[in-house]
Amino acid sequence: MQKFDNNKKPQQRIQKLRAEIARLRDAYHTENAPNVTDDVYDSLSRELKELLKKYPELEDINSDENRVAGKPLDKFEKVKHSIRMLSLNDVFSDEELYDWENRIKKLLPPEISQGRSLREFPQGPSFNYFCEVKFDGLAVSLIYENGKFVRGATRGDGLIGEDITQNLKTIKSIPLILPKPFPEFIEVRGEAVMSKKTLEKLNKKILEGKGSLPALPTGQAGGRQAFANTRNAAAGSLRQLDPKLSAERHLDFFAYDIAEIKFYTKEVVKFPSRGSHFVPLNAPKEGRSEENFTTSFVLENHSDKHKYLKNLGFQVDPNDAICKNLNEVISFIKKFETIRPNFLYGTDGVVISVNDLRLQEILGVVGKAPRYMAAFKYPAEKATTIVKDIKINVGRTGVLTPLAIFEPTLVAGSKVSKATLHNMDQIERLDLRIGDTVVIEKAGDVIPKVVEVLTRMRTGKEKKFKMPQTCPACGGKVKKKILSEVSSVAFYCVNPKCPAKDERYLEHFVSVFEIYELGPKILRRFKDEGLITDAADIFTLTKEDIAPLERFGEKSAENIINEINKKKKIPLSKFLWTLGILHVGEETARDLATHFGTLENLLISTQQDLAEIDSIENIGPAVSKSVSNFFNDKNNLNFIKKLQQNGVVVEKALKIKVGKFVGLNFVLTGTLSTMSREIAKERILALGGKVVGSVSKNTSYVVVGTDPGSKLKNAKKLGVKVLNEADFLKLL
Ligand code: IVH
């Protein structure tokens, strides 16, 4: 198969990217196109940026991507920040948040990180976090002298920004005069933002040819272009040289920090700073009674800065909250994730700070970012990439599954380099060709999918994909089958001895039997050495068979044999799942098991007509036919007999008692003494509960045996209820 190389014609790719980025930006605002997401737009923009970095000769000063770029404009005065404007380190998952906490705990006095209380830190054993929304706009610094707004600047490179005072004065939520008693000097930092609604209206105007154009870096006129997002719109608007134009944009401002205060008492505080700082407060506005109003308070937490900023008349994030620990931080992040789509302003995450300003000072700044803050970024669930190749995976039932292969691409927080294309129908439905630019999606733990082809990115060199006529693993014949129920076409390798099928089957078999010691490599080795010819042979392996093999030895041979012997008992539903019957996955196997109760009943039924299987809820004619074919094949019956002769015991299915565990999710970890994990799982399922593989906030209980793994740790971290074996037995 010929691979597609994107780097051959960078010029053409850049041109295509520019055109598609511009089209998406306009389409989003004019066509109300729900499919065009920020993720796709950002992903294409990132690729363009990277290509231009690699091929700087292809830069074009007049092209769109330079219109709102972050370079300081010569037209504005340069301003030096007396305290550097920092950026934030990103974290992308709960795990990374815990890693951050572990890192900072090591830098804090043991009294704080380990739990003994200290006079200097009367809050005791731990410390609080402060959570606030991360606004997607432009960072600005505002300077007030004697209560008057005297200068506003952009962040620039953190040290030198641009003086945009006149433009900032047009923002209604930036107070021009602070209420008394104000400090002699204060530098407030925050985000200038445009609401989503304002952006919509502005883009409509721009595209209809009304209103002002987005600024060009050199001030020249250009074609009318809508803004891609609220961040670009806010930045572009503040870069208008004429403040009147900036005023038309109706920007907003949210304060999030105080960099420095000088009090009339001559006390100067540059943050982060140790010590407590007394601040006088303004009385509440007339007619507005505020309970517990005090005339002053001590500035010792980040949350106090917010309180003080509010008191001085600034807007702060209305959602902000103090969280006692990372569990509460994670709840804040989850909660805001649901609010976020309807939030009035664009956001790209949550900013988490160690609340105590004295701890902030101890933790300090490293590089360009403070150690005491982290930005949790919501992962992009969609990204774009180029399909380099389409490969075929031969599954255990012989089904050929096409896979799209691409360069490692970051999506939903992890790098992926392949995505399932399910079947030929899907490829045709998407009209996917090798060389196409596609949108891939990955939500949670699911396997990434190709969801869309950006056909406008085509160059004409893309190649259509054809299903091979012979199996790529064994060269055997490939047959086409129409699955009438789902009206889809599947391709199968018909060679019963296909090694790929065999390998996948063995891997599936041991994973359902939970024989963890036998990974794919070991299975292949045993097969090559002639120790096993089929899965049933696994149960007659002896220590003496394995120990002499190179890289094994006595100990590992013993572990393998012990594990196999422990796993010989298997519930009926799992047993049916191991058999690899076409169309019988975990769910269908469970339906069959609960209906028939025993393997014998199922065998008797399949020797008669299909009426009984057909009558089972959720089981259609294609499944019942496949089940019947399977149990009427002599080879399969011999295989089942061999398994039983080799010591496999198939347990009766338990009748479902509906109710008790419905809606509950269980995670099992460690070894239980009264039953195997499979049995525990079956008991939970029989009571209507679910058993999942990893602990999350949605887990109801973690059942813990001896030698529990990291799941117990995760449960503790997330505050999930933990049951020991005795508690669990009581629940059953
Ligand atoms: S605190 C250390 N709080 O995020 C810098 N930043 O990625 C102080 N941002 O340059 C940042 N909302 O422009 C903070 N509530 C918030 C924020 C916020 C948006 C921006 C800020 C900063 C960038 C860093």
PDB file of C-alpha atoms in Angstrom, residues 50 53 61 77 98 145 204 229 231 238 323 325 328 334 354 438 440 454 458 518 525-526 532 607 612 648 666 689 722:
ATOM      1  CA  GLU A  50       4.003  24.518  12.826  1.00  0.00           C
ATOM      2  CA  LYS A  53       7.829  27.562  11.650  1.00  0.00           C
ATOM      3  CA  ILE A  61       2.660  39.106   6.183  1.00  0.00           C
ATOM      4  CA  GLU A  77       3.898  52.771  23.263  1.00  0.00           C
ATOM      5  CA  TYR A  98      -2.238  15.095  41.930  1.00  0.00           C
ATOM      6  CA  GLU A 145      -2.627  55.880  41.365  1.00  0.00           C
ATOM      7  CA  LYS A 204     -22.588  39.257  11.679  1.00  0.00           C
ATOM      8  CA  ASN A 229     -13.303  33.047  18.776  1.00  0.00           C
ATOM      9  CA  ARG A 231     -10.074  35.468  22.462  1.00  0.00           C
ATOM     10  CA  LEU A 238      -7.920  46.152  21.904  1.00  0.00           C
ATOM     11  CA  CYS A 323     -11.733  24.151  47.943  1.00  0.00           C
ATOM     12  CA  ASN A 325      -8.597  19.611  48.909  1.00  0.00           C
ATOM     13  CA  GLU A 328     -13.208  19.475  45.915  1.00  0.00           C
ATOM     14  CA  LYS A 334     -16.561  18.832  36.751  1.00  0.00           C
ATOM     15  CA  VAL A 354      -2.739  27.564  46.589  1.00  0.00           C
ATOM     16  CA  VAL A 438      -9.863  14.091   8.841  1.00  0.00           C
ATOM     17  CA  ILE A 440     -10.776  12.454  14.834  1.00  0.00           C
ATOM     18  CA  LEU A 454     -12.447  17.693   5.375  1.00  0.00           C
ATOM     19  CA  ARG A 458      -8.025  17.503  -0.886  1.00  0.00           C
ATOM     20  CA  LEU A 518      -0.275 -15.065  29.774  1.00  0.00           C
ATOM     21  CA  ARG A 525       6.020 -18.331  22.308  1.00  0.00           C
ATOM     22  CA  PHE A 526       4.084 -21.319  23.690  1.00  0.00           C
ATOM     23  CA  ILE A 532      -0.146 -25.485  22.922  1.00  0.00           C
ATOM     24  CA  GLN A 607     -29.887 -29.292  18.823  1.00  0.00           C
ATOM     25  CA  GLU A 612     -36.256 -20.725  22.094  1.00  0.00           C
ATOM     26  CA  VAL A 648     -12.485 -26.203  33.100  1.00  0.00           C
ATOM     27  CA  PHE A 666     -18.442  -1.342  41.502  1.00  0.00           C
ATOM     28  CA  GLY A 689     -25.088  -3.525  39.419  1.00  0.00           C
ATOM     29  CA  VAL A 722     -14.292   1.500  50.038  1.00  0.00           C
TER      30      VAL A 722
END
